[in-house]
PDB file of N, CA and C in Angstrom:
ATOM      1  N   MET A   1     161.683 136.888 122.154  1.00 72.00           N
ATOM      2  CA  MET A   1     161.458 136.087 123.341  1.00 72.00           C
ATOM      3  C   MET A   1     159.979 136.100 123.742  1.00 72.00           C
ATOM      4  N   THR A   2     159.363 137.251 123.603  1.00 78.00           N
ATOM      5  CA  THR A   2     157.950 137.327 123.964  1.00 78.00           C
ATOM      6  C   THR A   2     157.105 136.879 122.772  1.00 78.00           C
ATOM      7  N   LYS A   3     156.001 136.328 123.071  1.00 85.00           N
ATOM      8  CA  LYS A   3     155.049 135.928 122.022  1.00 85.00           C
ATOM      9  C   LYS A   3     154.009 137.020 121.802  1.00 85.00           C
ATOM     10  N   ASP A   4     154.155 138.148 122.517  1.00 89.00           N
ATOM     11  CA  ASP A   4     153.209 139.247 122.448  1.00 89.00           C
ATOM     12  C   ASP A   4     153.613 140.199 121.317  1.00 89.00           C
ATOM     13  N   HIS A   5     153.096 139.935 120.133  1.00 91.00           N
ATOM     14  CA  HIS A   5     153.466 140.715 118.953  1.00 91.00           C
ATOM     15  C   HIS A   5     152.968 142.165 119.036  1.00 91.00           C
ATOM     16  N   ILE A   6     151.867 142.376 119.714  1.00 93.00           N
ATOM     17  CA  ILE A   6     151.352 143.742 119.875  1.00 93.00           C
ATOM     18  C   ILE A   6     152.327 144.561 120.715  1.00 93.00           C
ATOM     19  N   LEU A   7     152.802 143.980 121.813  1.00 93.00           N
ATOM     20  CA  LEU A   7     153.769 144.674 122.662  1.00 93.00           C
ATOM     21  C   LEU A   7     155.052 144.984 121.897  1.00 93.00           C
ATOM     22  N   VAL A   8     155.512 144.049 121.115  1.00 93.00           N
ATOM     23  CA  VAL A   8     156.724 144.267 120.330  1.00 93.00           C
ATOM     24  C   VAL A   8     156.541 145.461 119.402  1.00 93.00           C
ATOM     25  N   GLU A   9     155.408 145.535 118.734  1.00 93.00           N
ATOM     26  CA  GLU A   9     155.143 146.665 117.833  1.00 93.00           C
ATOM     27  C   GLU A   9     155.053 147.979 118.605  1.00 93.00           C
ATOM     28  N   GLN A  10     154.422 147.953 119.790  1.00 94.00           N
ATOM     29  CA  GLN A  10     154.346 149.153 120.622  1.00 94.00           C
ATOM     30  C   GLN A  10     155.741 149.624 121.017  1.00 94.00           C
ATOM     31  N   LEU A  11     156.589 148.698 121.405  1.00 93.00           N
ATOM     32  CA  LEU A  11     157.951 149.035 121.811  1.00 93.00           C
ATOM     33  C   LEU A  11     158.749 149.605 120.644  1.00 93.00           C
ATOM     34  N   LYS A  12     158.571 149.031 119.481  1.00 92.00           N
ATOM     35  CA  LYS A  12     159.286 149.518 118.299  1.00 92.00           C
ATOM     36  C   LYS A  12     158.811 150.910 117.902  1.00 92.00           C
ATOM     37  N   GLU A  13     157.510 151.157 118.020  1.00 94.00           N
ATOM     38  CA  GLU A  13     156.948 152.439 117.606  1.00 94.00           C
ATOM     39  C   GLU A  13     157.306 153.555 118.588  1.00 94.00           C
ATOM     40  N   ASP A  14     157.035 153.344 119.876  1.00 94.00           N
ATOM     41  CA  ASP A  14     157.346 154.340 120.912  1.00 94.00           C
ATOM     42  C   ASP A  14     157.214 153.666 122.270  1.00 94.00           C
ATOM     43  N   TYR A  15     158.347 153.250 122.812  1.00 94.00           N
ATOM     44  CA  TYR A  15     158.306 152.483 124.058  1.00 94.00           C
ATOM     45  C   TYR A  15     157.648 153.267 125.199  1.00 94.00           C
ATOM     46  N   THR A  16     157.672 154.609 125.146  1.00 94.00           N
ATOM     47  CA  THR A  16     157.094 155.391 126.233  1.00 94.00           C
ATOM     48  C   THR A  16     155.565 155.292 126.269  1.00 94.00           C
ATOM     49  N   LYS A  17     154.978 154.827 125.169  1.00 94.00           N
ATOM     50  CA  LYS A  17     153.524 154.673 125.109  1.00 94.00           C
ATOM     51  C   LYS A  17     153.094 153.210 125.146  1.00 94.00           C
ATOM     52  N   ALA A  18     154.051 152.304 125.304  1.00 94.00           N
ATOM     53  CA  ALA A  18     153.747 150.876 125.304  1.00 94.00           C
ATOM     54  C   ALA A  18     153.043 150.482 126.603  1.00 94.00           C
ATOM     55  N   ASP A  19     152.289 149.414 126.521  1.00 94.00           N
ATOM     56  CA  ASP A  19     151.556 148.891 127.666  1.00 94.00           C
ATOM     57  C   ASP A  19     152.495 148.048 128.526  1.00 94.00           C
ATOM     58  N   VAL A  20     153.309 148.740 129.338  1.00 95.00           N
ATOM     59  CA  VAL A  20     154.269 148.066 130.209  1.00 95.00           C
ATOM     60  C   VAL A  20     154.094 148.574 131.637  1.00 95.00           C
ATOM     61  N   THR A  21     154.658 147.857 132.574  1.00 96.00           N
ATOM     62  CA  THR A  21     154.593 148.251 133.975  1.00 96.00           C
ATOM     63  C   THR A  21     155.477 149.478 134.215  1.00 96.00           C
ATOM     64  N   PRO A  22     155.231 150.202 135.292  1.00 97.00           N
ATOM     65  CA  PRO A  22     156.122 151.326 135.632  1.00 97.00           C
ATOM     66  C   PRO A  22     157.579 150.876 135.793  1.00 97.00           C
ATOM     67  N   LYS A  23     157.787 149.696 136.329  1.00 97.00           N
ATOM     68  CA  LYS A  23     159.147 149.166 136.479  1.00 97.00           C
ATOM     69  C   LYS A  23     159.798 148.976 135.110  1.00 97.00           C
ATOM     70  N   MET A  24     159.094 148.371 134.189  1.00 96.00           N
ATOM     71  CA  MET A  24     159.637 148.131 132.849  1.00 96.00           C
ATOM     72  C   MET A  24     159.889 149.451 132.130  1.00 96.00           C
ATOM     73  N   LEU A  25     158.984 150.403 132.265  1.00 97.00           N
ATOM     74  CA  LEU A  25     159.177 151.708 131.638  1.00 97.00           C
ATOM     75  C   LEU A  25     160.441 152.374 132.177  1.00 97.00           C
ATOM     76  N   ALA A  26     160.643 152.313 133.483  1.00 98.00           N
ATOM     77  CA  ALA A  26     161.847 152.899 134.075  1.00 98.00           C
ATOM     78  C   ALA A  26     163.104 152.199 133.572  1.00 98.00           C
ATOM     79  N   MET A  27     163.032 150.901 133.386  1.00 98.00           N
ATOM     80  CA  MET A  27     164.178 150.157 132.861  1.00 98.00           C
ATOM     81  C   MET A  27     164.494 150.587 131.431  1.00 98.00           C
ATOM     82  N   LEU A  28     163.472 150.769 130.633  1.00 97.00           N
ATOM     83  CA  LEU A  28     163.666 151.214 129.254  1.00 97.00           C
ATOM     84  C   LEU A  28     164.225 152.634 129.211  1.00 97.00           C
ATOM     85  N   GLN A  29     163.732 153.495 130.084  1.00 98.00           N
ATOM     86  CA  GLN A  29     164.235 154.862 130.151  1.00 98.00           C
ATOM     87  C   GLN A  29     165.703 154.876 130.582  1.00 98.00           C
ATOM     88  N   TYR A  30     166.051 154.038 131.543  1.00 98.00           N
ATOM     89  CA  TYR A  30     167.443 153.925 131.994  1.00 98.00           C
ATOM     90  C   TYR A  30     168.338 153.483 130.830  1.00 98.00           C
ATOM     91  N   ALA A  31     167.904 152.473 130.098  1.00 98.00           N
ATOM     92  CA  ALA A  31     168.694 151.979 128.966  1.00 98.00           C
ATOM     93  C   ALA A  31     168.874 153.070 127.913  1.00 98.00           C
ATOM     94  N   GLU A  32     167.825 153.835 127.656  1.00 97.00           N
ATOM     95  CA  GLU A  32     167.940 154.929 126.685  1.00 97.00           C
ATOM     96  C   GLU A  32     168.909 155.993 127.187  1.00 97.00           C
ATOM     97  N   GLN A  33     168.799 156.364 128.459  1.00 98.00           N
ATOM     98  CA  GLN A  33     169.693 157.382 129.014  1.00 98.00           C
ATOM     99  C   GLN A  33     171.142 156.901 128.993  1.00 98.00           C
ATOM    100  N   LEU A  34     171.369 155.656 129.370  1.00 98.00           N
ATOM    101  CA  LEU A  34     172.727 155.112 129.357  1.00 98.00           C
ATOM    102  C   LEU A  34     173.293 155.074 127.940  1.00 98.00           C
ATOM    103  N   THR A  35     172.433 154.852 126.966  1.00 97.00           N
ATOM    104  CA  THR A  35     172.856 154.815 125.571  1.00 97.00           C
ATOM    105  C   THR A  35     173.151 156.208 125.020  1.00 97.00           C
ATOM    106  N   LYS A  36     172.252 157.137 125.258  1.00 97.00           N
ATOM    107  CA  LYS A  36     172.365 158.463 124.645  1.00 97.00           C
ATOM    108  C   LYS A  36     173.183 159.461 125.459  1.00 97.00           C
ATOM    109  N   HIS A  37     173.146 159.340 126.780  1.00 97.00           N
ATOM    110  CA  HIS A  37     173.810 160.306 127.656  1.00 97.00           C
ATOM    111  C   HIS A  37     174.471 159.585 128.831  1.00 97.00           C
ATOM    112  N   PRO A  38     175.443 158.732 128.559  1.00 96.00           N
ATOM    113  CA  PRO A  38     176.004 157.890 129.619  1.00 96.00           C
ATOM    114  C   PRO A  38     176.583 158.669 130.797  1.00 96.00           C
ATOM    115  N   ALA A  39     177.155 159.822 130.562  1.00 97.00           N
ATOM    116  CA  ALA A  39     177.752 160.590 131.656  1.00 97.00           C
ATOM    117  C   ALA A  39     176.701 161.158 132.611  1.00 97.00           C
ATOM    118  N   SER A  40     175.440 161.171 132.186  1.00 98.00           N
ATOM    119  CA  SER A  40     174.382 161.726 133.035  1.00 98.00           C
ATOM    120  C   SER A  40     173.781 160.699 133.993  1.00 98.00           C
ATOM    121  N   VAL A  41     174.113 159.447 133.830  1.00 97.00           N
ATOM    122  CA  VAL A  41     173.570 158.398 134.700  1.00 97.00           C
ATOM    123  C   VAL A  41     174.297 158.456 136.043  1.00 97.00           C
ATOM    124  N   ASP A  42     173.508 158.464 137.117  1.00 97.00           N
ATOM    125  CA  ASP A  42     174.109 158.516 138.442  1.00 97.00           C
ATOM    126  C   ASP A  42     173.337 157.637 139.420  1.00 97.00           C
ATOM    127  N   LYS A  43     173.710 157.741 140.680  1.00 97.00           N
ATOM    128  CA  LYS A  43     173.110 156.892 141.716  1.00 97.00           C
ATOM    129  C   LYS A  43     171.594 157.060 141.785  1.00 97.00           C
ATOM    130  N   GLU A  44     171.103 158.268 141.541  1.00 98.00           N
ATOM    131  CA  GLU A  44     169.660 158.501 141.598  1.00 98.00           C
ATOM    132  C   GLU A  44     168.928 157.665 140.549  1.00 98.00           C
ATOM    133  N   ASN A  45     169.512 157.487 139.383  1.00 98.00           N
ATOM    134  CA  ASN A  45     168.887 156.642 138.359  1.00 98.00           C
ATOM    135  C   ASN A  45     168.735 155.209 138.863  1.00 98.00           C
ATOM    136  N   VAL A  46     169.741 154.742 139.561  1.00 98.00           N
ATOM    137  CA  VAL A  46     169.691 153.388 140.130  1.00 98.00           C
ATOM    138  C   VAL A  46     168.645 153.334 141.238  1.00 98.00           C
ATOM    139  N   GLU A  47     168.580 154.362 142.049  1.00 98.00           N
ATOM    140  CA  GLU A  47     167.598 154.399 143.142  1.00 98.00           C
ATOM    141  C   GLU A  47     166.165 154.378 142.614  1.00 98.00           C
ATOM    142  N   VAL A  48     165.928 155.056 141.509  1.00 98.00           N
ATOM    143  CA  VAL A  48     164.591 155.031 140.890  1.00 98.00           C
ATOM    144  C   VAL A  48     164.219 153.598 140.541  1.00 98.00           C
ATOM    145  N   LEU A  49     165.150 152.880 139.922  1.00 98.00           N
ATOM    146  CA  LEU A  49     164.889 151.486 139.552  1.00 98.00           C
ATOM    147  C   LEU A  49     164.609 150.641 140.797  1.00 98.00           C
ATOM    148  N   LYS A  50     165.375 150.851 141.845  1.00 98.00           N
ATOM    149  CA  LYS A  50     165.191 150.067 143.068  1.00 98.00           C
ATOM    150  C   LYS A  50     163.851 150.377 143.726  1.00 98.00           C
ATOM    151  N   ARG A  51     163.445 151.650 143.721  1.00 98.00           N
ATOM    152  CA  ARG A  51     162.146 152.005 144.308  1.00 98.00           C
ATOM    153  C   ARG A  51     160.997 151.341 143.559  1.00 98.00           C
ATOM    154  N   LEU A  52     161.213 151.074 142.278  1.00 98.00           N
ATOM    155  CA  LEU A  52     160.170 150.435 141.472  1.00 98.00           C
ATOM    156  C   LEU A  52     160.262 148.912 141.511  1.00 98.00           C
ATOM    157  N   GLY A  53     161.168 148.378 142.329  1.00 98.00           N
ATOM    158  CA  GLY A  53     161.207 146.933 142.538  1.00 98.00           C
ATOM    159  C   GLY A  53     162.353 146.192 141.895  1.00 98.00           C
ATOM    160  N   CYS A  54     163.273 146.876 141.264  1.00 98.00           N
ATOM    161  CA  CYS A  54     164.428 146.192 140.667  1.00 98.00           C
ATOM    162  C   CYS A  54     165.387 145.736 141.768  1.00 98.00           C
ATOM    163  N   THR A  55     165.865 144.546 141.620  1.00 98.00           N
ATOM    164  CA  THR A  55     166.894 144.048 142.520  1.00 98.00           C
ATOM    165  C   THR A  55     168.256 144.570 142.055  1.00 98.00           C
ATOM    166  N   ASP A  56     169.244 144.444 142.918  1.00 98.00           N
ATOM    167  CA  ASP A  56     170.601 144.827 142.511  1.00 98.00           C
ATOM    168  C   ASP A  56     171.025 144.042 141.278  1.00 98.00           C
ATOM    169  N   ARG A  57     170.680 142.769 141.239  1.00 98.00           N
ATOM    170  CA  ARG A  57     171.037 141.923 140.097  1.00 98.00           C
ATOM    171  C   ARG A  57     170.370 142.412 138.810  1.00 98.00           C
ATOM    172  N   GLU A  58     169.104 142.803 138.900  1.00 98.00           N
ATOM    173  CA  GLU A  58     168.409 143.307 137.714  1.00 98.00           C
ATOM    174  C   GLU A  58     169.045 144.603 137.208  1.00 98.00           C
ATOM    175  N   VAL A  59     169.422 145.478 138.123  1.00 98.00           N
ATOM    176  CA  VAL A  59     170.075 146.726 137.719  1.00 98.00           C
ATOM    177  C   VAL A  59     171.411 146.420 137.051  1.00 98.00           C
ATOM    178  N   LEU A  60     172.177 145.507 137.646  1.00 98.00           N
ATOM    179  CA  LEU A  60     173.462 145.126 137.061  1.00 98.00           C
ATOM    180  C   LEU A  60     173.268 144.523 135.677  1.00 98.00           C
ATOM    181  N   ASP A  61     172.326 143.602 135.552  1.00 98.00           N
ATOM    182  CA  ASP A  61     172.048 142.980 134.252  1.00 98.00           C
ATOM    183  C   ASP A  61     171.642 144.020 133.216  1.00 98.00           C
ATOM    184  N   LEU A  62     170.762 144.932 133.605  1.00 98.00           N
ATOM    185  CA  LEU A  62     170.296 145.982 132.705  1.00 98.00           C
ATOM    186  C   LEU A  62     171.461 146.844 132.237  1.00 98.00           C
ATOM    187  N   CYS A  63     172.307 147.241 133.164  1.00 98.00           N
ATOM    188  CA  CYS A  63     173.464 148.070 132.818  1.00 98.00           C
ATOM    189  C   CYS A  63     174.424 147.314 131.902  1.00 98.00           C
ATOM    190  N   GLN A  64     174.731 146.082 132.244  1.00 98.00           N
ATOM    191  CA  GLN A  64     175.681 145.307 131.441  1.00 98.00           C
ATOM    192  C   GLN A  64     175.145 145.014 130.045  1.00 98.00           C
ATOM    193  N   ILE A  65     173.894 144.641 129.936  1.00 98.00           N
ATOM    194  CA  ILE A  65     173.318 144.334 128.625  1.00 98.00           C
ATOM    195  C   ILE A  65     173.267 145.588 127.757  1.00 98.00           C
ATOM    196  N   THR A  66     172.849 146.705 128.340  1.00 98.00           N
ATOM    197  CA  THR A  66     172.802 147.956 127.587  1.00 98.00           C
ATOM    198  C   THR A  66     174.198 148.352 127.123  1.00 98.00           C
ATOM    199  N   ALA A  67     175.162 148.298 128.028  1.00 98.00           N
ATOM    200  CA  ALA A  67     176.536 148.669 127.689  1.00 98.00           C
ATOM    201  C   ALA A  67     177.112 147.735 126.634  1.00 98.00           C
ATOM    202  N   TYR A  68     176.827 146.451 126.746  1.00 98.00           N
ATOM    203  CA  TYR A  68     177.339 145.482 125.780  1.00 98.00           C
ATOM    204  C   TYR A  68     176.814 145.771 124.375  1.00 98.00           C
ATOM    205  N   PHE A  69     175.509 145.983 124.253  1.00 96.00           N
ATOM    206  CA  PHE A  69     174.945 146.245 122.931  1.00 96.00           C
ATOM    207  C   PHE A  69     175.467 147.554 122.357  1.00 96.00           C
ATOM    208  N   ASN A  70     175.654 148.553 123.202  1.00 96.00           N
ATOM    209  CA  ASN A  70     176.242 149.810 122.721  1.00 96.00           C
ATOM    210  C   ASN A  70     177.667 149.583 122.250  1.00 96.00           C
ATOM    211  N   PHE A  71     178.437 148.810 122.991  1.00 97.00           N
ATOM    212  CA  PHE A  71     179.816 148.494 122.614  1.00 97.00           C
ATOM    213  C   PHE A  71     179.865 147.784 121.264  1.00 97.00           C
ATOM    214  N   VAL A  72     179.056 146.748 121.106  1.00 95.00           N
ATOM    215  CA  VAL A  72     179.063 145.972 119.866  1.00 95.00           C
ATOM    216  C   VAL A  72     178.606 146.823 118.689  1.00 95.00           C
ATOM    217  N   ASN A  73     177.589 147.642 118.896  1.00 93.00           N
ATOM    218  CA  ASN A  73     177.115 148.518 117.815  1.00 93.00           C
ATOM    219  C   ASN A  73     178.183 149.514 117.402  1.00 93.00           C
ATOM    220  N   ARG A  74     178.907 150.053 118.360  1.00 94.00           N
ATOM    221  CA  ARG A  74     179.963 151.001 118.018  1.00 94.00           C
ATOM    222  C   ARG A  74     181.134 150.326 117.323  1.00 94.00           C
ATOM    223  N   LEU A  75     181.427 149.106 117.706  1.00 94.00           N
ATOM    224  CA  LEU A  75     182.457 148.356 116.984  1.00 94.00           C
ATOM    225  C   LEU A  75     182.041 148.169 115.526  1.00 94.00           C
ATOM    226  N   ALA A  76     180.822 147.736 115.322  1.00 93.00           N
ATOM    227  CA  ALA A  76     180.337 147.508 113.959  1.00 93.00           C
ATOM    228  C   ALA A  76     180.341 148.807 113.162  1.00 93.00           C
ATOM    229  N   GLU A  77     179.873 149.883 113.767  1.00 92.00           N
ATOM    230  CA  GLU A  77     179.865 151.168 113.072  1.00 92.00           C
ATOM    231  C   GLU A  77     181.284 151.634 112.785  1.00 92.00           C
ATOM    232  N   GLY A  78     182.171 151.487 113.757  1.00 95.00           N
ATOM    233  CA  GLY A  78     183.547 151.930 113.603  1.00 95.00           C
ATOM    234  C   GLY A  78     184.322 151.166 112.549  1.00 95.00           C
ATOM    235  N   LEU A  79     183.900 149.937 112.285  1.00 95.00           N
ATOM    236  CA  LEU A  79     184.559 149.111 111.277  1.00 95.00           C
ATOM    237  C   LEU A  79     183.815 149.118 109.944  1.00 95.00           C
ATOM    238  N   GLY A  80     182.718 149.841 109.893  1.00 94.00           N
ATOM    239  CA  GLY A  80     181.948 149.920 108.653  1.00 94.00           C
ATOM    240  C   GLY A  80     181.224 148.642 108.301  1.00 94.00           C
ATOM    241  N   ILE A  81     180.922 147.832 109.304  1.00 92.00           N
ATOM    242  CA  ILE A  81     180.226 146.570 109.055  1.00 92.00           C
ATOM    243  C   ILE A  81     178.760 146.853 108.756  1.00 92.00           C
ATOM    244  N   GLU A  82     178.275 146.242 107.669  1.00 86.00           N
ATOM    245  CA  GLU A  82     176.879 146.386 107.317  1.00 86.00           C
ATOM    246  C   GLU A  82     176.137 145.143 107.778  1.00 86.00           C
ATOM    247  N   LEU A  83     175.016 145.361 108.432  1.00 78.00           N
ATOM    248  CA  LEU A  83     174.210 144.252 108.917  1.00 78.00           C
ATOM    249  C   LEU A  83     173.407 143.649 107.784  1.00 78.00           C
ATOM    250  N   GLU A  84     173.115 142.363 107.920  1.00 79.00           N
ATOM    251  CA  GLU A  84     172.300 141.689 106.924  1.00 79.00           C
ATOM    252  C   GLU A  84     170.857 142.194 107.047  1.00 79.00           C
ATOM    253  N   LYS A  85     170.205 142.310 105.921  1.00 77.00           N
ATOM    254  CA  LYS A  85     168.796 142.710 105.918  1.00 77.00           C
ATOM    255  C   LYS A  85     167.957 141.557 106.429  1.00 77.00           C
ATOM    256  N   THR A  86     166.956 141.886 107.275  1.00 72.00           N
ATOM    257  CA  THR A  86     166.021 140.870 107.746  1.00 72.00           C
ATOM    258  C   THR A  86     164.638 141.219 107.246  1.00 72.00           C
ATOM    259  N   ASN A  87     163.818 140.219 107.155  1.00 65.00           N
ATOM    260  CA  ASN A  87     162.442 140.438 106.671  1.00 65.00           C
ATOM    261  C   ASN A  87     161.571 140.966 107.731  1.00 65.00           C
TER     262      ASN A  87
END
């Protein structure tokens, strides 16, 4: 979606060192925590996002998109589906 190829490479290499806003960094950290340690996410995680300027809608979208991709990835892994190679 972005035309910023440098940012894309930074995000792929290590999102914590990418040139992003504090709000975006917090969103990425939330998505990682929800992915790796879902039971540890609580109201304080949401409050951090809100203090950095996220609207309720943005938090909901972030949570739903993260959860959806985790769900789809687990379905694919659970069924042994192999993804097509991309260049």
